[in-house]
Short mmCIF file of C-alpha atoms and ligand atoms in Angstrom, two decimals:
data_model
loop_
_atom_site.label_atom_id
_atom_site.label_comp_id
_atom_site.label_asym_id
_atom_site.label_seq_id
_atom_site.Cartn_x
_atom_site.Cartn_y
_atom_site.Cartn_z
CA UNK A 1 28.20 34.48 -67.01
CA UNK A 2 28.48 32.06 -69.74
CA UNK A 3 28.21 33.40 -73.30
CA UNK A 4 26.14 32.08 -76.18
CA UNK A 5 29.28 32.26 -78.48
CA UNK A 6 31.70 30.42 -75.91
CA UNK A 7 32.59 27.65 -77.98
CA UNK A 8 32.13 24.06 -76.46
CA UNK A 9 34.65 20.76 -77.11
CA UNK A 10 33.36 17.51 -77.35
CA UNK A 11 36.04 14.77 -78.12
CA UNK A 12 38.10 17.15 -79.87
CA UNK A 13 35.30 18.85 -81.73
CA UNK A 14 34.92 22.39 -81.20
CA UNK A 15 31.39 23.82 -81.54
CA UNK A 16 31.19 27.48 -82.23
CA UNK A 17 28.45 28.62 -80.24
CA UNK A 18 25.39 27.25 -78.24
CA UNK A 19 23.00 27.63 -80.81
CA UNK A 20 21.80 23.62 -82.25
CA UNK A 21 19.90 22.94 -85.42
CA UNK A 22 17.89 19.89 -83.67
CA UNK A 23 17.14 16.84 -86.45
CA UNK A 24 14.05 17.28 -88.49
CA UNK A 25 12.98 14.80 -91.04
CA UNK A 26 11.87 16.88 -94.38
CA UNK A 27 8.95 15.23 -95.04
CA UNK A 28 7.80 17.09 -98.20
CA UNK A 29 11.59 16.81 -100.27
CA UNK A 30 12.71 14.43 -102.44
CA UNK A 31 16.05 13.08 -103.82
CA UNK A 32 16.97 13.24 -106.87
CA UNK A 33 17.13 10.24 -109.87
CA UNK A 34 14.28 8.06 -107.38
CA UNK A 35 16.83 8.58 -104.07
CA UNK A 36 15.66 9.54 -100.94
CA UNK A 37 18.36 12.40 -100.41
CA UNK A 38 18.69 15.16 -102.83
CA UNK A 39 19.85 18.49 -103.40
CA UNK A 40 16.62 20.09 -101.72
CA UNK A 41 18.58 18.09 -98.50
CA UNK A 42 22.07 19.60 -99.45
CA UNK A 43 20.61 22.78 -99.98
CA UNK A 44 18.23 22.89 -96.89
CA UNK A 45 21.17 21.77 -94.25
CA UNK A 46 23.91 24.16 -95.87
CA UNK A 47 21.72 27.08 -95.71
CA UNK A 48 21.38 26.16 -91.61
CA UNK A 49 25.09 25.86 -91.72
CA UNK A 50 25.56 28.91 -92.99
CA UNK A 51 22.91 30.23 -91.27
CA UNK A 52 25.53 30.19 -88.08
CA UNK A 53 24.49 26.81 -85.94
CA UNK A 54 27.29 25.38 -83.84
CA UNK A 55 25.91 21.96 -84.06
CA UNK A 56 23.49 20.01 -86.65
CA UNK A 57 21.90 17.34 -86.65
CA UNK A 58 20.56 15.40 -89.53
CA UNK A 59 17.27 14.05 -89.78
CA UNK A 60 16.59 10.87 -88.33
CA UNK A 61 17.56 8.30 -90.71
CA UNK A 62 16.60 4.65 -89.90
CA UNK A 63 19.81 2.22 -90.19
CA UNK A 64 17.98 0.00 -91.72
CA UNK A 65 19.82 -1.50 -94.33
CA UNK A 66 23.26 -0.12 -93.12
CA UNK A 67 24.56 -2.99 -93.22
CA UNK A 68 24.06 -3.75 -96.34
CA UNK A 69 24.79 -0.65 -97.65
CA UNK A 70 20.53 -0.42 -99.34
CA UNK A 71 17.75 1.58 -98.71
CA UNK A 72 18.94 5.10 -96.81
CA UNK A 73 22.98 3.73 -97.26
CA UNK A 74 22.55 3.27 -100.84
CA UNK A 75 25.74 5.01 -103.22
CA UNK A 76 23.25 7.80 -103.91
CA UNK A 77 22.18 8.95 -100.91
CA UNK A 78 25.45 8.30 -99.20
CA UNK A 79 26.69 10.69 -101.78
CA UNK A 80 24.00 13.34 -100.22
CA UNK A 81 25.14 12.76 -96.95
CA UNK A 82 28.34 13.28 -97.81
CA UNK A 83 28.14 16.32 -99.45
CA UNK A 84 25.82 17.48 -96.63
CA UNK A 85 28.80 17.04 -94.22
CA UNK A 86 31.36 18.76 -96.40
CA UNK A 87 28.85 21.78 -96.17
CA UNK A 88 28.26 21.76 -93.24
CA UNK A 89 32.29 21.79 -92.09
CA UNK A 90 32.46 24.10 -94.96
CA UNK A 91 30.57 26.71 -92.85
CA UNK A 92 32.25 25.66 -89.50
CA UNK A 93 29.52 23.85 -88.13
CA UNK A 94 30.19 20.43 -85.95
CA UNK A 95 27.14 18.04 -87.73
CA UNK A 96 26.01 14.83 -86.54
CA UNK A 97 23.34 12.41 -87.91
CA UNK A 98 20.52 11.00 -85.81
CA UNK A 99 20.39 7.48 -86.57
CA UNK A 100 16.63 5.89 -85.63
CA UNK A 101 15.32 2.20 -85.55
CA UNK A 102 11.99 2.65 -86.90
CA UNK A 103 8.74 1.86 -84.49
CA UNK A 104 8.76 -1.99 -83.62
CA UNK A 105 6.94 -3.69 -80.95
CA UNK A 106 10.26 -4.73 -78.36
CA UNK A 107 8.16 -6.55 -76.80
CA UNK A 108 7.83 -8.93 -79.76
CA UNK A 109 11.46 -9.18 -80.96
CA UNK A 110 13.44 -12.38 -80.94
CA UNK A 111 17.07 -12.22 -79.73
CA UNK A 112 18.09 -12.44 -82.91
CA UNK A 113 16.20 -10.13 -84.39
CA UNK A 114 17.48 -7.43 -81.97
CA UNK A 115 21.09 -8.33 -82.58
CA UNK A 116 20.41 -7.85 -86.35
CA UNK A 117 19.28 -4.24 -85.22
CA UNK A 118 22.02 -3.64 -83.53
CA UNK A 119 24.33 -4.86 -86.24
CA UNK A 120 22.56 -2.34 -88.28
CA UNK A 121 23.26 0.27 -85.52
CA UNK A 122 26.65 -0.18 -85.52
CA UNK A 123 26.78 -0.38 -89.20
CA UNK A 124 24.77 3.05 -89.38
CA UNK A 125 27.66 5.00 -86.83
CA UNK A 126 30.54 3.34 -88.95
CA UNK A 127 29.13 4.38 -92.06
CA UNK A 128 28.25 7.85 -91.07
CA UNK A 129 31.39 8.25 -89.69
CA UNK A 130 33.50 7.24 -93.22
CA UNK A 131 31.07 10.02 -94.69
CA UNK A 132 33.06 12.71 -92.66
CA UNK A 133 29.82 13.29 -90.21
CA UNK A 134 31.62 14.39 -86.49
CA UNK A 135 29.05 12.21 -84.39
CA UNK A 136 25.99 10.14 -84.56
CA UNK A 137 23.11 10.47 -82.38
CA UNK A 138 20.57 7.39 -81.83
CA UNK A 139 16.81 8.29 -81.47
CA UNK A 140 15.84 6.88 -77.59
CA UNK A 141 13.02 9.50 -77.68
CA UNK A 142 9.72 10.20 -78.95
CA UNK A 143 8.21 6.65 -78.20
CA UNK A 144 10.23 4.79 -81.16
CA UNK A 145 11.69 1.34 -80.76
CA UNK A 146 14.44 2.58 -78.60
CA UNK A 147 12.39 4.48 -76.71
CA UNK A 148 10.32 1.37 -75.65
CA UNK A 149 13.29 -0.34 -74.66
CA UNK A 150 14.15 2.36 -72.10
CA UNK A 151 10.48 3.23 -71.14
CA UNK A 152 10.40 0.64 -67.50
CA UNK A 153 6.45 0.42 -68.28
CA UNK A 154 6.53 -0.70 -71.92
CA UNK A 155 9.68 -2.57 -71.56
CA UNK A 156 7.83 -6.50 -70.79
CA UNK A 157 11.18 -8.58 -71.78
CA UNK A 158 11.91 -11.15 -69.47
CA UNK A 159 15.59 -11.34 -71.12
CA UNK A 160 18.70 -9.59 -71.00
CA UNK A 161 16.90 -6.64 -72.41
CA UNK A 162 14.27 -6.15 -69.76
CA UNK A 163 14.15 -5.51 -66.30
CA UNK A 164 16.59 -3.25 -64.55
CA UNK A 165 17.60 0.06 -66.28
CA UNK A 166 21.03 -1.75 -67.40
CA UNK A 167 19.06 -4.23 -69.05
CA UNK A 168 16.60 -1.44 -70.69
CA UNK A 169 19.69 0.03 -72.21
CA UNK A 170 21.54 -2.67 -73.29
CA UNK A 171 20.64 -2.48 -76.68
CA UNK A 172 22.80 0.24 -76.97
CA UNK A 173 26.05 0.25 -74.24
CA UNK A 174 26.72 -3.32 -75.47
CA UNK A 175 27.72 -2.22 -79.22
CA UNK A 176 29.55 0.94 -78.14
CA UNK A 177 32.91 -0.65 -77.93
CA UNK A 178 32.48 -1.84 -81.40
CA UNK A 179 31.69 1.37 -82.86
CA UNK A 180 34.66 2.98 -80.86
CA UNK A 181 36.47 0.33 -82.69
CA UNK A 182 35.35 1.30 -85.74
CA UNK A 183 35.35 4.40 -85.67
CA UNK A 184 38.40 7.53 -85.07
CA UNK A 185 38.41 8.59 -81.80
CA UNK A 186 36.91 12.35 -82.79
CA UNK A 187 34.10 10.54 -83.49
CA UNK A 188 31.52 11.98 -80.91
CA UNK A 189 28.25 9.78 -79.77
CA UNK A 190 25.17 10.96 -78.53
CA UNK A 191 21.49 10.29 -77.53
CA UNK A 192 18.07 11.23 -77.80
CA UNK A 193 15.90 10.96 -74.84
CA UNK A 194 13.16 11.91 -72.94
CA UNK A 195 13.58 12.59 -68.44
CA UNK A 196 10.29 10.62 -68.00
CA UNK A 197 10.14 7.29 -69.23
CA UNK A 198 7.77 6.82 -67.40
CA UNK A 199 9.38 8.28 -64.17
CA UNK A 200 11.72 10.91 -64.16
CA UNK A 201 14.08 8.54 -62.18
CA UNK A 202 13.71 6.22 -65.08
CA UNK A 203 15.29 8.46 -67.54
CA UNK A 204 17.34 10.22 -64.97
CA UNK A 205 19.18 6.21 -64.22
CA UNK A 206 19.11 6.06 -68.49
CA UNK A 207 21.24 8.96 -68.70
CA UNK A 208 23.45 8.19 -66.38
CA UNK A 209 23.96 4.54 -67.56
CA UNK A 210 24.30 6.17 -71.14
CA UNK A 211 26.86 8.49 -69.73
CA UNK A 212 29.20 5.82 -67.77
CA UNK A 213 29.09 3.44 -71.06
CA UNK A 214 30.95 6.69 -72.75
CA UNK A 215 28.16 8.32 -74.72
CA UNK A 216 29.48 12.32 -74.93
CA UNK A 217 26.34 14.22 -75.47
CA UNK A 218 22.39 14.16 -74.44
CA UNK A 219 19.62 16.10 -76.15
CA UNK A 220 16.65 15.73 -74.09
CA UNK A 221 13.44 16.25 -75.79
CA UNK A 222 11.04 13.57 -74.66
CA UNK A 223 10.10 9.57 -73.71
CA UNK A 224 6.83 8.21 -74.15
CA UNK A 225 4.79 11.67 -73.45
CA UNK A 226 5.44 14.70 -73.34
CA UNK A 227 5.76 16.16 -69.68
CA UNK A 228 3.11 17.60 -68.14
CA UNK A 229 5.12 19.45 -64.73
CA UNK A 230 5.27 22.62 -63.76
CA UNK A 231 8.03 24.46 -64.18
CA UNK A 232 9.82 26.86 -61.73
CA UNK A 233 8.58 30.25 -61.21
CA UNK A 234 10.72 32.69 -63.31
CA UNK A 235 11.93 29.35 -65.70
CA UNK A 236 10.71 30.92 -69.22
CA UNK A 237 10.91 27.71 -71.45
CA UNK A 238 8.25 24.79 -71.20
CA UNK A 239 8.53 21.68 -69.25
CA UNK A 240 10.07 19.77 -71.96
CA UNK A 241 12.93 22.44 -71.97
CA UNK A 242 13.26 22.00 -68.13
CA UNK A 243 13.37 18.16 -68.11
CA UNK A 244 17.46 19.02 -70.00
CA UNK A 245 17.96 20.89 -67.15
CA UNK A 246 17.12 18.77 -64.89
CA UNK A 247 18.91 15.41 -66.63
CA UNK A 248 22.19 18.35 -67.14
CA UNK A 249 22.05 18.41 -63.18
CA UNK A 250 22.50 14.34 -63.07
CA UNK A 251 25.38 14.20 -65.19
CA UNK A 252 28.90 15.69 -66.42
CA UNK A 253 28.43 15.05 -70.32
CA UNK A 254 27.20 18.42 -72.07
CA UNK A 255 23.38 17.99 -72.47
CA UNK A 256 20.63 19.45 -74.99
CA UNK A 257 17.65 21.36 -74.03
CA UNK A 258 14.84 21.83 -76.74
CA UNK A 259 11.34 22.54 -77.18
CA UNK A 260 9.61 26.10 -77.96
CA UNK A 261 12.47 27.96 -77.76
CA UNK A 262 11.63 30.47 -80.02
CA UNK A 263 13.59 33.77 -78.88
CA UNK A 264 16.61 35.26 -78.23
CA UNK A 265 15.70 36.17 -74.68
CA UNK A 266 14.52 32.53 -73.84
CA UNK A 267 18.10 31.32 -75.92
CA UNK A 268 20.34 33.43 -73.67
CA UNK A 269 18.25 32.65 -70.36
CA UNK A 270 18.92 28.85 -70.71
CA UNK A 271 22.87 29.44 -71.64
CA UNK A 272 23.90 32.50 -69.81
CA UNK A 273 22.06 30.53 -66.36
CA UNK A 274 23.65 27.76 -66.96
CA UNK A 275 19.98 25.75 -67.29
CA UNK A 276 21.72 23.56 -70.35
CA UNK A 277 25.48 23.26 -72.25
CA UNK A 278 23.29 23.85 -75.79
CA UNK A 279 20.31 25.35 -77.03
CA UNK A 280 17.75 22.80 -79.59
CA UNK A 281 15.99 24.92 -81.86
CA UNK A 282 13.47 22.92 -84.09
CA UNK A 283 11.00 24.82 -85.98
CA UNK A 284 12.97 28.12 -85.23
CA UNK A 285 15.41 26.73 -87.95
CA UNK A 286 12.90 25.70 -90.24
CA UNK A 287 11.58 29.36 -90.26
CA UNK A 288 14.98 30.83 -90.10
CA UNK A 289 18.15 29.58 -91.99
CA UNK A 290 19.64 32.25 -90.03
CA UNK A 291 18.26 31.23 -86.55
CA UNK A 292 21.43 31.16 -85.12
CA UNK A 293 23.44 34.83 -86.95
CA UNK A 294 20.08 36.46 -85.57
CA UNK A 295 19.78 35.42 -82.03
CA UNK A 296 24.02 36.11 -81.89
CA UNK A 297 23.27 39.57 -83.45
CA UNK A 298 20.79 40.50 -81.89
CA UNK A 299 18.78 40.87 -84.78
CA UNK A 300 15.04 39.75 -85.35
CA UNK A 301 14.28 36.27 -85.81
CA UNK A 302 11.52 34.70 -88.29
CA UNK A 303 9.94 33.19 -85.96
CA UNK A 304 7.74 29.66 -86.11
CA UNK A 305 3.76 31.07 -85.72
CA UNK A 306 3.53 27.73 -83.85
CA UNK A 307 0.40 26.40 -86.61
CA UNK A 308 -1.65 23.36 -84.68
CA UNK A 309 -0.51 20.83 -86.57
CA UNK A 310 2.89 21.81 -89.02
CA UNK A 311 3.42 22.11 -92.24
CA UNK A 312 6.47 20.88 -92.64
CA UNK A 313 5.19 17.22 -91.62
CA UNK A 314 3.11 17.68 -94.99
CA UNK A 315 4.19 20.31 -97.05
CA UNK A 316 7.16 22.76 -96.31
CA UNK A 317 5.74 25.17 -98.89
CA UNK A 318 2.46 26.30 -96.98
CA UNK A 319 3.85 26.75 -94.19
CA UNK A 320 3.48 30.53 -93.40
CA UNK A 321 6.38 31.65 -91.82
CA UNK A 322 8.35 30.03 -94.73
CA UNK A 323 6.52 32.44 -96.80
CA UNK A 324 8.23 35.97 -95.46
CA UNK A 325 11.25 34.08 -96.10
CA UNK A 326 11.13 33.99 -99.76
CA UNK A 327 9.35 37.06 -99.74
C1 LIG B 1 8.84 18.48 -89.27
C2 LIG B 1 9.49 17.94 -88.04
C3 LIG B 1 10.26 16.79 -88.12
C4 LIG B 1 10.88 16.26 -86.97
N1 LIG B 1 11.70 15.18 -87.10
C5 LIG B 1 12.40 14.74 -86.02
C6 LIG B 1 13.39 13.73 -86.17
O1 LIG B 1 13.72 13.29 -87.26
N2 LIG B 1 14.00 13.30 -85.03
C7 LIG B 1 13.73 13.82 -83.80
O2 LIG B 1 14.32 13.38 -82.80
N3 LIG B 1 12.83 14.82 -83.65
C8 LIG B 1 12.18 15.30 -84.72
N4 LIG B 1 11.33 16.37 -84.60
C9 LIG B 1 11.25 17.06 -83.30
C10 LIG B 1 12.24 18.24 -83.26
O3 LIG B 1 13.58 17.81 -83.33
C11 LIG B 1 12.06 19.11 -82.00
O4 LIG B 1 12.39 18.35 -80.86
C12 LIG B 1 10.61 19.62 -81.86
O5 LIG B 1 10.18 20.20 -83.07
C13 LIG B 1 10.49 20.63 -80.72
O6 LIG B 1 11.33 21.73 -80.90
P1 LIG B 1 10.75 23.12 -81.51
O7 LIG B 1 9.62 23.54 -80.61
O8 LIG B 1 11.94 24.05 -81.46
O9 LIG B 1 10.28 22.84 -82.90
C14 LIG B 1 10.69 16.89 -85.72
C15 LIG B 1 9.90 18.04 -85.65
C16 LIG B 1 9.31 18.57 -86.79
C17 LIG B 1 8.51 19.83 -86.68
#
């Protein structure tokens, strides 16, 4: 039986334990001197570090601008990020940033608009990587940009971007080799995605096109929508947590399963079964700095009361469970 503390090596990388901090922008902080990323960031993603995850991921942070080094890459915030990595090593955790591409129409883009994304993209992975980051993780889920691109019903282009499922994720495999080039070869690349997009063989032919281009590590949340399917009798996570298992079945990289995992019991069921390589915990971490100590002790977790609609997409401070933190 596989243990939640048996540590997992991706491209030299050694992640401590099973447990992932999955990436969650922090909609209600603020940088400091008019930046975007602040010490409320530095302080937030150190106290997850510490808190025991094996694996963070930064919020998603659109590369827009990479290349010019503005926006998100400006001195200031790249100084955040920075210091967020250090951290994060600091207290042994392997930390990756999720790198998005905002929510365009695909269907509208001119060539040369996408090939400016990309250059952005590739700009984004370089830059995170000179920041001391370990990997960086592009957003193909949740219906953004890149998630069009893969979906086969939203995808319309009539181009080398359209069509078959090479095509869909060509937006991507074709600038690999020049981040590998840029990049040392620790350097660990992943991707966000959902199984249905809209089929399940859709994102099922995704991942594996993702995998063979040399991308190391998949965290499946979702496409489009969220899935609706039943689970197996006896499975105790939700459907979203089953479509990882089902994507981990279709390929060798280590893959992510996330979505309402919320207790220790669920935590060891999907690691110690083998359902997924790593566990995504979202608002469990957001609850519980020490998400990932508690569930390996043993001990009780603050656990997410699972509010309708979230406070920490408006304001962290209300939300309830943050409360019994501080008390
Ligand atoms: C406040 C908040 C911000 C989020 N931001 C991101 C994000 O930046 N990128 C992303 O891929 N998912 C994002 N998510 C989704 C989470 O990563 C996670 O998949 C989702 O919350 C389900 O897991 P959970 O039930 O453990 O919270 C966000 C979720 C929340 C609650």
């Amino acid at each position: 039986m596989r243990k939640l503390q048996e540590p997992l090596t991706i491209r030299g990388n050694t992640i401590k334990n099973r447990i992932v901090m999955e990436p969650m922008v922090t909609f209600s902080f603020h940088g400091d001197n008019g930046s975007f990323y602040g010490s409320q960031h530095i302080e937030h993603y150190t106290a997850r570090a510490k808190g025991g995850a094996g694996l963070i991921f930064i919020q998603a942070t659109a590369v827009s601008g990479a290349a010019g080094s503005t926006e998100k890459w400006s001195e200031e915030n790249t100084r955040v990020l920075r210091q967020i990595a250090d951290n994060c090593h600091e207290y042994g955790a392997v930390v990756m940033m999720q790198l998005a591409c905002g929510d365009l129409d695909i269907n509208e883009l001119t060539l040369s608009e996408i090939h400016s994304i990309q250059q952005d993209m590739i700009q984004a992975a370089v830059t995170a990587c000179a920041l001391g980051f370990d990997g960086a993780e592009f957003h193909f889920a949740h219906g953004y940009t890149l998630c069009k691109f893969i979906d086969a019903s939203y995808n319309r282009r009539i181009d080398e971007y359209g069509g078959n499922a090479d095509n869909r994720t060509r937006i991507l495999t074709e600038i690999l080799p020049e981040i590998r080039k840029n990049t040392h070869k620790k350097f660990i690349l992943g991707v966000r995605m959902g199984e249905y997009q809209p089929e399940s063989r859709d994102g099922i032919a995704s991942a594996k096109i993702f995998e063979k281009a040399g991308i190391n590590i998949l965290n499946i949340s979702f496409g489009t929508k969220p899935p609706v399917q039943p689970v197996p009798e006896g499975f105790l996570c939700s459907s979203m947590t089953y479509s990882g298992c089902k994507i981990k079945k279709e390929v060798s990289i280590p893959v992510i399963a996330v979505n309402e995992i919320r207790t220790e019991e669920q935590v060891r069921f999907l690691i110690e079964n083998d359902y997924a390589d790593l566990v995504g915990i979202g608002k469990g971490m957001l609850t519980d700095p020490e998400f990932a100590n508690h569930v390996l002790r043993s001990e009780p977790v603050n656990m997410c009361r699972s509010c309708k609609n979230c406070f920490w997409f408006t304001d962290h401070t209300k939300c309830p469970a943050r409360k019994s933190i501080l008390g």
